[in-house]
Coordinates of C-alpha atoms and ligand atoms in Angstrom, one line a residue:
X24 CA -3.3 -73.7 -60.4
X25 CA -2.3 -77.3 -59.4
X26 CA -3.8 -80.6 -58.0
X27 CA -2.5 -84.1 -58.3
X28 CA -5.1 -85.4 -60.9
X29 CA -6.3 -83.3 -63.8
X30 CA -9.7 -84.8 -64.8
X31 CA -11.2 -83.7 -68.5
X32 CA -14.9 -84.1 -68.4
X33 CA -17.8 -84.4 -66.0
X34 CA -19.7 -87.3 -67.2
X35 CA -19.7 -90.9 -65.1
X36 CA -16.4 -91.5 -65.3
X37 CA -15.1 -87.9 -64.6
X38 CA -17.3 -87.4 -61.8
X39 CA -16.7 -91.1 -60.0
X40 CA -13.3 -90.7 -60.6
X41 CA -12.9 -87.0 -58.9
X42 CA -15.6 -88.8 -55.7
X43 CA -13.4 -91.9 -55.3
X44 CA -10.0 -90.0 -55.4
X45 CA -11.5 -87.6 -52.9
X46 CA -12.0 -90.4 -50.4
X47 CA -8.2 -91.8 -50.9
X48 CA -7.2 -88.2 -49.9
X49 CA -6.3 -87.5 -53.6
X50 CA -6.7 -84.0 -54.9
X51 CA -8.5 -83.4 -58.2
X52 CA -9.5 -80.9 -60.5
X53 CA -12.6 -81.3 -63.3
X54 CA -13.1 -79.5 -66.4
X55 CA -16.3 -79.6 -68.2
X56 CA -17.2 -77.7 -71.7
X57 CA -20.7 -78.3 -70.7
X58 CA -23.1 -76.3 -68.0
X59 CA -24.3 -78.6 -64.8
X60 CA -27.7 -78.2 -66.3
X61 CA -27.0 -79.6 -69.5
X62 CA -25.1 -82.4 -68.0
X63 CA -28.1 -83.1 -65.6
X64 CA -30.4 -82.9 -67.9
X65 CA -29.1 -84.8 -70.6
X66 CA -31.0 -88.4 -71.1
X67 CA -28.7 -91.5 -71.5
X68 CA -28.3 -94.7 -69.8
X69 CA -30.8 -96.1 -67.6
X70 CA -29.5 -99.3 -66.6
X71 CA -26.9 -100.2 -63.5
X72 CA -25.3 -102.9 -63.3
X73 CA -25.4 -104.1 -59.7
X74 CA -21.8 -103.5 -58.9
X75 CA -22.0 -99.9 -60.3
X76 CA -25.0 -99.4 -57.5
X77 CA -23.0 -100.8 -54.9
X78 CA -20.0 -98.5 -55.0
X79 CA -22.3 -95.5 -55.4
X80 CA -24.2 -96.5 -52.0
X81 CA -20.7 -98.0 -50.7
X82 CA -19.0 -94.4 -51.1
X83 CA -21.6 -92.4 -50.3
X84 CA -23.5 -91.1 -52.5
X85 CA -26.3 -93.7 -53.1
X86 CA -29.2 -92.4 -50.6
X87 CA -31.0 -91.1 -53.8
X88 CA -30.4 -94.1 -55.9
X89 CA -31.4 -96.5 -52.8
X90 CA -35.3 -94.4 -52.2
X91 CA -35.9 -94.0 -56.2
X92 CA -33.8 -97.1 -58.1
X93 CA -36.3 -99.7 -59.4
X94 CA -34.9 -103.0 -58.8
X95 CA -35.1 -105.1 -61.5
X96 CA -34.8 -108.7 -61.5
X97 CA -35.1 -110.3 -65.1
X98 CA -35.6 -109.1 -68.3
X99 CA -38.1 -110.1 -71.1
X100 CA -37.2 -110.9 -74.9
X101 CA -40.3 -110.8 -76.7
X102 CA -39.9 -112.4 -80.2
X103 CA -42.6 -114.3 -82.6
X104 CA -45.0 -112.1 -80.8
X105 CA -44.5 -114.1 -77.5
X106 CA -42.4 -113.0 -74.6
X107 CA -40.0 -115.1 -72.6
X108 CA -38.3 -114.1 -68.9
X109 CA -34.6 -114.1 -68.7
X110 CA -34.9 -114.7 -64.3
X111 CA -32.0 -113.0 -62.5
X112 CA -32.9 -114.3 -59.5
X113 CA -32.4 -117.6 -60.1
X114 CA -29.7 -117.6 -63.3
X115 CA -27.6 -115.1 -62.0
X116 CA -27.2 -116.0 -58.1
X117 CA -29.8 -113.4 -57.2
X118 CA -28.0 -110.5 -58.6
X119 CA -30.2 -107.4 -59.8
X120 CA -29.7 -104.3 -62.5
X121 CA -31.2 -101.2 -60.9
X122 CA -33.3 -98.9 -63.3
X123 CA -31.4 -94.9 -62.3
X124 CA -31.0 -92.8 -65.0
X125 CA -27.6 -91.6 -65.4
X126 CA -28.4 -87.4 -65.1
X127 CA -29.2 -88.6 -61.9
X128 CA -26.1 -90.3 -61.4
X129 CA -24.7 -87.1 -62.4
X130 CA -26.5 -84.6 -60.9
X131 CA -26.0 -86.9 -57.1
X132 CA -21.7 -86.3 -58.0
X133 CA -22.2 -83.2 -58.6
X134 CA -23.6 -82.7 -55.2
X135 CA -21.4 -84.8 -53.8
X136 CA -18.3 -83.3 -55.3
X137 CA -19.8 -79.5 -54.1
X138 CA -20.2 -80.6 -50.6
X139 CA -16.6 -81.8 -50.2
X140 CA -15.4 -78.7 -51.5
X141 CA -14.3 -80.7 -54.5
X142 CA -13.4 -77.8 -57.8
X143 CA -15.2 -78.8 -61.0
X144 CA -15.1 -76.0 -64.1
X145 CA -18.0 -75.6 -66.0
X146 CA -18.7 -73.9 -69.3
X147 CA -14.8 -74.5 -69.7
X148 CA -13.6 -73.9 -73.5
X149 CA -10.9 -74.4 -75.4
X150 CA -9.1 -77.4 -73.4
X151 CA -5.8 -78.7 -74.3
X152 CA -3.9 -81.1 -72.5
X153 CA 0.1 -80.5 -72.6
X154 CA 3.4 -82.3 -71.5
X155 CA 1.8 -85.3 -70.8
X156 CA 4.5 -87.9 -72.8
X157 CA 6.7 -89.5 -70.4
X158 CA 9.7 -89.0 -72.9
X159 CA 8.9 -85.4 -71.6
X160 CA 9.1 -85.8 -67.7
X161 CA 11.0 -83.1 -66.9
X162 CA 7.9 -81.0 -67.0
X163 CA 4.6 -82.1 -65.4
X164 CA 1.4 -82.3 -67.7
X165 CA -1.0 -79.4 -68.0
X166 CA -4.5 -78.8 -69.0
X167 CA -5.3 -75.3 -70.7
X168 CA -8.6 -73.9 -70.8
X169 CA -10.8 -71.0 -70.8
X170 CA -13.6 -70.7 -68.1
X171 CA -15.4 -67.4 -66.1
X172 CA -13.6 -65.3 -69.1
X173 CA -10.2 -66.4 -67.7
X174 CA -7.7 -68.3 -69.3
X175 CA -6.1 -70.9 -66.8
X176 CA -3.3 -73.5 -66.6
X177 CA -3.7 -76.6 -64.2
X178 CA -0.3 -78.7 -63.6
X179 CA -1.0 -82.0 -62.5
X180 CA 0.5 -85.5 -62.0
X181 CA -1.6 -87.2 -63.8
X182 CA -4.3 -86.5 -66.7
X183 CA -7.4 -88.6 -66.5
X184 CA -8.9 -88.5 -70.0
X185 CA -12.2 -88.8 -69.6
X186 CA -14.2 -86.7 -71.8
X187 CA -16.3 -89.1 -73.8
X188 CA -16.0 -90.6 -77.5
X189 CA -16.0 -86.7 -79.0
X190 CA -13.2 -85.5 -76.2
X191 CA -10.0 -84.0 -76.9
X192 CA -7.8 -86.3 -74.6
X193 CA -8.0 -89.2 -77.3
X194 CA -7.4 -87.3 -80.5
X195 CA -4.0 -85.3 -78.5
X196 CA -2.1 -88.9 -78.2
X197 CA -0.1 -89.6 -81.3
X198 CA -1.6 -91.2 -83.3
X199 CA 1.0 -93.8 -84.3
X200 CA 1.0 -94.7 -80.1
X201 CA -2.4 -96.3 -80.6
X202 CA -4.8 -98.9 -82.4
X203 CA -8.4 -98.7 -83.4
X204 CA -11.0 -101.2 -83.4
X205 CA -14.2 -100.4 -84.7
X206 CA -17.7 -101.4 -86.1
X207 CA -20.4 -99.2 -87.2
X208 CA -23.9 -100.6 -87.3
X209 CA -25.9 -100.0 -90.4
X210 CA -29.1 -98.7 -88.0
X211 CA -29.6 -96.3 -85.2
X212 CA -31.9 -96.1 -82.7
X213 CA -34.8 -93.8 -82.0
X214 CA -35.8 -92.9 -78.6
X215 CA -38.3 -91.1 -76.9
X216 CA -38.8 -90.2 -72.9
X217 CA -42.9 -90.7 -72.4
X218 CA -44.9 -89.7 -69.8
X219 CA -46.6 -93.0 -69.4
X220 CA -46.6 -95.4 -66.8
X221 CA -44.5 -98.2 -68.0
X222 CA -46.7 -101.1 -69.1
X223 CA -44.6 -103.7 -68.0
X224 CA -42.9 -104.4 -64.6
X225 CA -39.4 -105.1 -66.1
X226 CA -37.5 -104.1 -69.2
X227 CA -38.6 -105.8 -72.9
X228 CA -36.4 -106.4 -76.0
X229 CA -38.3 -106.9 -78.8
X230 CA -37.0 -109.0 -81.9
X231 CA -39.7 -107.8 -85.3
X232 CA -39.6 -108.5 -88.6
X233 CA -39.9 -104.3 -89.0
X234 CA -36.5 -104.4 -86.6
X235 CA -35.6 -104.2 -83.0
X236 CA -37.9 -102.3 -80.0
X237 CA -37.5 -102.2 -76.7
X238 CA -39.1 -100.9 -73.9
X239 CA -37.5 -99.3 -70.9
X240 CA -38.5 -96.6 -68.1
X241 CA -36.9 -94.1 -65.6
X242 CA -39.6 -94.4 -62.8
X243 CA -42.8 -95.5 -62.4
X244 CA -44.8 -92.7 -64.4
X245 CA -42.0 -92.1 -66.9
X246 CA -41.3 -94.9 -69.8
X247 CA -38.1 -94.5 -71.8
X248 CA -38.9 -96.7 -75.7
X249 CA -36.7 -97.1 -78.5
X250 CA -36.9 -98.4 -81.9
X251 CA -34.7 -99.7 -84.9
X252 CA -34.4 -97.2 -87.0
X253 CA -31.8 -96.2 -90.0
X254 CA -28.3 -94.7 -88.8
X255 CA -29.0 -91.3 -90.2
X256 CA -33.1 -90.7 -89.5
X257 CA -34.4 -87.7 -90.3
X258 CA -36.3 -87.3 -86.8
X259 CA -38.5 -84.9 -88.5
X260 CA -40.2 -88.1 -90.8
X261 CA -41.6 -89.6 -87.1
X262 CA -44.7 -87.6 -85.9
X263 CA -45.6 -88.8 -82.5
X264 CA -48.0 -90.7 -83.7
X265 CA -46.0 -92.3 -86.5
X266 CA -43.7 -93.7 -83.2
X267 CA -46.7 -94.6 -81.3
X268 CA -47.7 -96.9 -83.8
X269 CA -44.4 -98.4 -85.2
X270 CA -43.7 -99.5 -80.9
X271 CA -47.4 -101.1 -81.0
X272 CA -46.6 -103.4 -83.9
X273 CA -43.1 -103.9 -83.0
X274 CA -44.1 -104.5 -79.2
X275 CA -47.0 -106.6 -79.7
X276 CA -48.3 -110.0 -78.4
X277 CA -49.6 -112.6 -80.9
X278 CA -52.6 -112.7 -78.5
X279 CA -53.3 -109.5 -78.5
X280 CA -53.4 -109.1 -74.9
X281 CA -50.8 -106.9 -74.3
X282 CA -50.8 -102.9 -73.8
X283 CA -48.4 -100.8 -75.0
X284 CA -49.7 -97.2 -72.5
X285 CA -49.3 -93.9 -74.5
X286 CA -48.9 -90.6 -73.0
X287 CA -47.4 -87.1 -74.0
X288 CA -43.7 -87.7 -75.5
X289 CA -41.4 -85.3 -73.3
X290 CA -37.8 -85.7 -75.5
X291 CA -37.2 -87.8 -78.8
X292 CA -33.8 -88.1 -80.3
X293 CA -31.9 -91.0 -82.9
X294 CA -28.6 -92.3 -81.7
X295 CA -26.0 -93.7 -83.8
X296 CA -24.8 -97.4 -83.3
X297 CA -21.1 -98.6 -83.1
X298 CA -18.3 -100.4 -81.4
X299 CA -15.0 -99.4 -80.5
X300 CA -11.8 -100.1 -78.5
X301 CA -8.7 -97.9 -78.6
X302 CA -5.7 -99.9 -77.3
X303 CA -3.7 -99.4 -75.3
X304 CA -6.0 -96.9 -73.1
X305 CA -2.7 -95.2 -71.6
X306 CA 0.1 -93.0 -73.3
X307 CA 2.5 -91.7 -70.6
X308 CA 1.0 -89.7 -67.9
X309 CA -2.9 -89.1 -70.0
X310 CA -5.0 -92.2 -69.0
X311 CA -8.4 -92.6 -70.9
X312 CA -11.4 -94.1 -69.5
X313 CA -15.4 -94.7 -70.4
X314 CA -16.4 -93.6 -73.9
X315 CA -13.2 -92.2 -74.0
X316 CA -11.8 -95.1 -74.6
X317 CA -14.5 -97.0 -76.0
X318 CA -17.9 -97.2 -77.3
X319 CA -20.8 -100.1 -77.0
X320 CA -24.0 -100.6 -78.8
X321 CA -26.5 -99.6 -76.1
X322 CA -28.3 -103.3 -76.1
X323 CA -26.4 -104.4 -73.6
X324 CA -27.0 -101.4 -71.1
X325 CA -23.7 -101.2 -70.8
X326 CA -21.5 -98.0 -71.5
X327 CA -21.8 -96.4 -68.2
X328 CA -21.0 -99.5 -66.0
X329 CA -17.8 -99.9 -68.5
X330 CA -17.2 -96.0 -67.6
X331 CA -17.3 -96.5 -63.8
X332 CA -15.5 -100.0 -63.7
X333 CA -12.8 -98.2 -65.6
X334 CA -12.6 -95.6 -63.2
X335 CA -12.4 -97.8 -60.4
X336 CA -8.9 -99.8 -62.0
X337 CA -7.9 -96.0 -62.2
X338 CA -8.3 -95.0 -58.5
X339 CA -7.3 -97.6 -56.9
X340 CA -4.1 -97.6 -59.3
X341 CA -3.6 -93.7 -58.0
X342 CA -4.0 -94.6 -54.7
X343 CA -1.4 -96.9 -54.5
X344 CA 1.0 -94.8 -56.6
X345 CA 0.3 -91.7 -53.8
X346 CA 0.3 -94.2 -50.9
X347 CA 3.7 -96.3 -51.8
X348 CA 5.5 -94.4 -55.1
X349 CA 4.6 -98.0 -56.7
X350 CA 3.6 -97.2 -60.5
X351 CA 3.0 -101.3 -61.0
X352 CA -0.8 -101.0 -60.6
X353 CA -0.7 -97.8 -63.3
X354 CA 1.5 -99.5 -65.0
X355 CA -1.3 -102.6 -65.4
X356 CA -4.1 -100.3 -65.9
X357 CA -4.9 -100.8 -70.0
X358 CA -4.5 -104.2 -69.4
X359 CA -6.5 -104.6 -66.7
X360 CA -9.5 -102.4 -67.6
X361 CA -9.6 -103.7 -71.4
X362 CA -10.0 -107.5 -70.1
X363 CA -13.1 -106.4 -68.8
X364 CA -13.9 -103.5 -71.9
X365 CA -13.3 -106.9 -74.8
X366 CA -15.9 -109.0 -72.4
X367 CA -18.4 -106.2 -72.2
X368 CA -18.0 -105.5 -76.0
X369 CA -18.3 -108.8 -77.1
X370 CA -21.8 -109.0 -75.2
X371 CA -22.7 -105.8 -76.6
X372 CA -22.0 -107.0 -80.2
X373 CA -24.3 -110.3 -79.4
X374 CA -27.4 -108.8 -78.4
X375 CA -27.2 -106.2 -80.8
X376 CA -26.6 -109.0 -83.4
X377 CA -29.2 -110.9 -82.2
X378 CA -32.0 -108.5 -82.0
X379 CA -31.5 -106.4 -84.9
X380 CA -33.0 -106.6 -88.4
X381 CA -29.8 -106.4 -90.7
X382 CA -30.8 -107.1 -93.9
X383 CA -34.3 -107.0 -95.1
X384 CA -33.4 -109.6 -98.1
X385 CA -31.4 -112.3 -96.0
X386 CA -34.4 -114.5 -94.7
X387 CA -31.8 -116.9 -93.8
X388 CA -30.0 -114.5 -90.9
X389 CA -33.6 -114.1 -89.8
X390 CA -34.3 -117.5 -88.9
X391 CA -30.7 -118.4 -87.9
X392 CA -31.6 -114.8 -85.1
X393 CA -35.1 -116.6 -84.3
X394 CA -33.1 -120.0 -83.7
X395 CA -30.4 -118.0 -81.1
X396 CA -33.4 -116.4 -79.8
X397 CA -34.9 -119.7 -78.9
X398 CA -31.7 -121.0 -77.8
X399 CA -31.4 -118.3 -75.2
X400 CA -34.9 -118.6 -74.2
X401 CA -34.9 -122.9 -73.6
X402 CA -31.1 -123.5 -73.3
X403 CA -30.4 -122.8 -69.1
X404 CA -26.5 -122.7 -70.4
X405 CA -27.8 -119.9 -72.6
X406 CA -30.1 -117.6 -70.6
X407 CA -27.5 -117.9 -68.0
X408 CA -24.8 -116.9 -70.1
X409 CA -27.0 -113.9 -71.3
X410 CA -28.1 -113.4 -67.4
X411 CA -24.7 -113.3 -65.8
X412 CA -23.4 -110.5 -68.3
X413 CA -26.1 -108.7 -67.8
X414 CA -25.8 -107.9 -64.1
X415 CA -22.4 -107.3 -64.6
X416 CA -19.8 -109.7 -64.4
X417 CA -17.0 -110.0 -61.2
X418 CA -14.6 -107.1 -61.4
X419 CA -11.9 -108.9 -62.2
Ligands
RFL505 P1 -19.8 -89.0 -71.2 O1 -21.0 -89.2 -70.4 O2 -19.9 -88.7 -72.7 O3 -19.1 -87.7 -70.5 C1 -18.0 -87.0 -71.1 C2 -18.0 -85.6 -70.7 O4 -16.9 -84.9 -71.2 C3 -17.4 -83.7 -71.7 N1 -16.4 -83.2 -72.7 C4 -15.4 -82.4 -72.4 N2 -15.0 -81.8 -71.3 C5 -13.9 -81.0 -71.3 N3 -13.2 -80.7 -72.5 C6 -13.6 -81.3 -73.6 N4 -12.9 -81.0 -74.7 C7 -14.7 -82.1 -73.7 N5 -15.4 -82.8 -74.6 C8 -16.4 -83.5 -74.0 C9 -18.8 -83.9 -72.2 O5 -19.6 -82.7 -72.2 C10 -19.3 -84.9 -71.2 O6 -19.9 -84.3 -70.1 O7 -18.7 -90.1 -71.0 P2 -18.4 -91.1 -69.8 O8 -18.3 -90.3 -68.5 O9 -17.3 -92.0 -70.3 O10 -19.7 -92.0 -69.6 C11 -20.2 -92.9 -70.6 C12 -21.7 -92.9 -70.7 O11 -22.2 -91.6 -70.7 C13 -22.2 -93.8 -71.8 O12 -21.4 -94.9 -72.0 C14 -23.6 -94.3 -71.6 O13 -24.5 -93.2 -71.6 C15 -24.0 -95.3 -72.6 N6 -25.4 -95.8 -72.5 C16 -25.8 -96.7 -71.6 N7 -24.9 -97.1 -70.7 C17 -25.3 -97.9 -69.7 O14 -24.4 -98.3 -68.8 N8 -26.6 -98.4 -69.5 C18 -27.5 -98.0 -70.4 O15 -28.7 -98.4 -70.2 C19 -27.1 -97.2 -71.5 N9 -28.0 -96.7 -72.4 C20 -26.4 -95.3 -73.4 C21 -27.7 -95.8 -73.4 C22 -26.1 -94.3 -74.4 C23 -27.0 -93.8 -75.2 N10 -26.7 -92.8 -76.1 C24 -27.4 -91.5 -76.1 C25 -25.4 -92.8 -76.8 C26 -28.7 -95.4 -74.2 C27 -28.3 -94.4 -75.2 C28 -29.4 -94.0 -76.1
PHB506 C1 -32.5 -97.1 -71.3 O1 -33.4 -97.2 -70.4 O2 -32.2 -96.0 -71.8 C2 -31.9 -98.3 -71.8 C3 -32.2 -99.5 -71.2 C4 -31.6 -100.7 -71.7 C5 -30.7 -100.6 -72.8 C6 -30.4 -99.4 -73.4 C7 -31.0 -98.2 -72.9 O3 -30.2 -101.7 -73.3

């Protein structure tokens, strides 16, 4: 079997990648170890950037997204038991985030990618990726897998790499070719999907003595809540209830007044915390992209918009390699995409840091977070910093 781009995993970047090579006129093949289902149904991010709803609806494939996307446009950071608006609208030159979960990001590719004809293996297993060193360019690189009971071999041009932070693509680069950066947070995250009607018009991040909550939804009956929680929870020690009552404290007003809504809690799971950057995010003729490449906390709603700006350096690089032979664009395409991946994880690492209980005896890193806290929330230079990374910054 053969195409011009080899493409290892069907998440964000995988799929966006195959859609936008598709409309250059650039023929690509994805293989996922996953079934459709599981993809789809898998709960992630919830947040899009701007820019990342604009391609989707500027290539196609943001009907969907443009009936059931909540447009949001500020944010609230509730800390001291008071909650202050961050106002996109008028820190951010109007920009917006748009609330779209990313299985239906997915699951709108999918379709997309199915009514072009476009070839995307499912349920693959065992895939290796061969030959893909450019010391080695006499033969062209190769993915190997297993799918339908059959073994196959795909020769391609290129490899795109973009089978998240557990993929194979990262691990079959020498090792020596690359360097690590990484941080792991000493706390997690537990979330649950509820079926309750969000009880507040826009997205809260709440700072607690307790630790971090925040408050997020996927449409107007379903609310999506997280809290602080060690790295390694046992899920099993947080009954419903338990959860219910740890986002009521955490969430509260001073006043009272506020209403955190309960309702039957359809999924719960904890998440790991950490940051990291493999450099450079290219070894010969295997390009990595999204989580990949690298990881963010998820504070800054961020991973997925990294995953698709990343894929967008990528195709436009391809395009002008099939359009003029020029590699110069490939050539730029670590340096490129990690100018915008330092940014992103530098933001990532500041609202995590800002909003998270690190150390229940240091009283002074609590007051120095209450001080940034109240920086962000009366500086203008501040909340505008905070409010133009959050919509995304420029592209490049
Ligand atoms: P994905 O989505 O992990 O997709 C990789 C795909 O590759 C498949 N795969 C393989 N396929 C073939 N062969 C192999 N050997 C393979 N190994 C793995 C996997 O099955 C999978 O389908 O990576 P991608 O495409 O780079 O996308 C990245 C995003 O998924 C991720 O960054 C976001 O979900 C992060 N994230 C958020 N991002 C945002 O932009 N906004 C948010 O609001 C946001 N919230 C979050 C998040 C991530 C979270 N978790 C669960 C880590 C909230 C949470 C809780
Ligand atoms: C989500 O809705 O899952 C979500 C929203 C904002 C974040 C992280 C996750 O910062």
């Amino acid at each position: 079997m053969r195409t011009q781009v080899g493409i290892v995993g069907a998440g964000p970047a995988g799929l966006v990648l195959s859609h936008l090579l598709h409309l250059q006129g650039i023929d690509s093949v994805v293989i996922e170890t996953r079934s459709r289902q599981y993809v789809e149904e898998r709960v992630r991010a919830g947040v899009l950037e701007q820019g990342t709803a604009d391609l989707l609806t500027e290539t196609g494939v943001g009907a969907r997204l443009k009936r059931e996307g909540l447009i949001h446009h500020g944010i609230e950071l509730r800390f001291g038991g008071r909650g202050h608006r961050i106002d996109f609208q008028d820190l951010a030159g109007g920009r917006a985030v748009i609330i779209y979960p990313q299985n239906k990001v997915v699951a709108d590719l999918f379709d997309a990618r199915q009514a072009a004809g476009g070839r995307v293996f499912v349920e693959a297993e065992d895939v290796s990726v061969h030959d893909f060193d450019d010391a080695s360019s006499a033969a062209k690189p190769k993915i190997r897998f297993r799918a339908g009971g059959e073994s196959h071999e795909l020769t391609c041009d290129f490899i795109a790499g973009c089978d998240g932070f557990h993929g194979i693509c990262r691990p079959s680069i020498p090792a020596g070719a690359l360097t690590i950066y990484d941080r792991v947070y000493p706390f997690g995250w537990l979330g649950i999907l509820a079926e309750a009607p969000p009880s507040s018009d826009e997205l809260i991040y709440a700072y607690h003595e307790r630790g971090f909550a925040l408050l997020s939804m996927r449409s107007p009956e379903i609310s999506r809540l997280y809290v602080q929680c060690a790295p390694d929870e046992d899920i099993g020690n947080w009954s419903d209830e338990r959860i219910w009552q740890e986002l009521h404290i955490r969430l509260g007003t001073a006043d009272g007044k506020w209403k955190l809504t309960e309702g039957p809690i359809l999924q719960k799971g904890v998440t790991g915390m950490r940051s990291f950057v493999v450099e450079p995010m290219q070894y010969g003729r295997l390009f990595l992209a999204g989580d990949a490449a690298h990881i963010v906390p998820p504070t800054g709603a961020k991973g997925m918009n990294l995953a698709v700006s990343d894929v967008r350096v990528l195709a436009r690089a391809l395009a002008e390699f099939y359009k003029s032979g020029k590699r110069s664009l490939l050539e730029d395409y670590s340096r490129i995409c990690l100018r915008r991946v330092w940014k992103v994880q530098r933001f990532s690492w500041w609202m995590t840091s800002m909003l998270h209980l690190f150390d229940t005896d240091n009283a002074f890193d609590q007051r120095r977070q209450l001080a940034e806290l109240d920086y962000v929330t009366s500086s203008r230079a501040a909340s505008q910093s905070l409010a133009e990374n959050y919509v995304g910054l420029p592209m490049e």
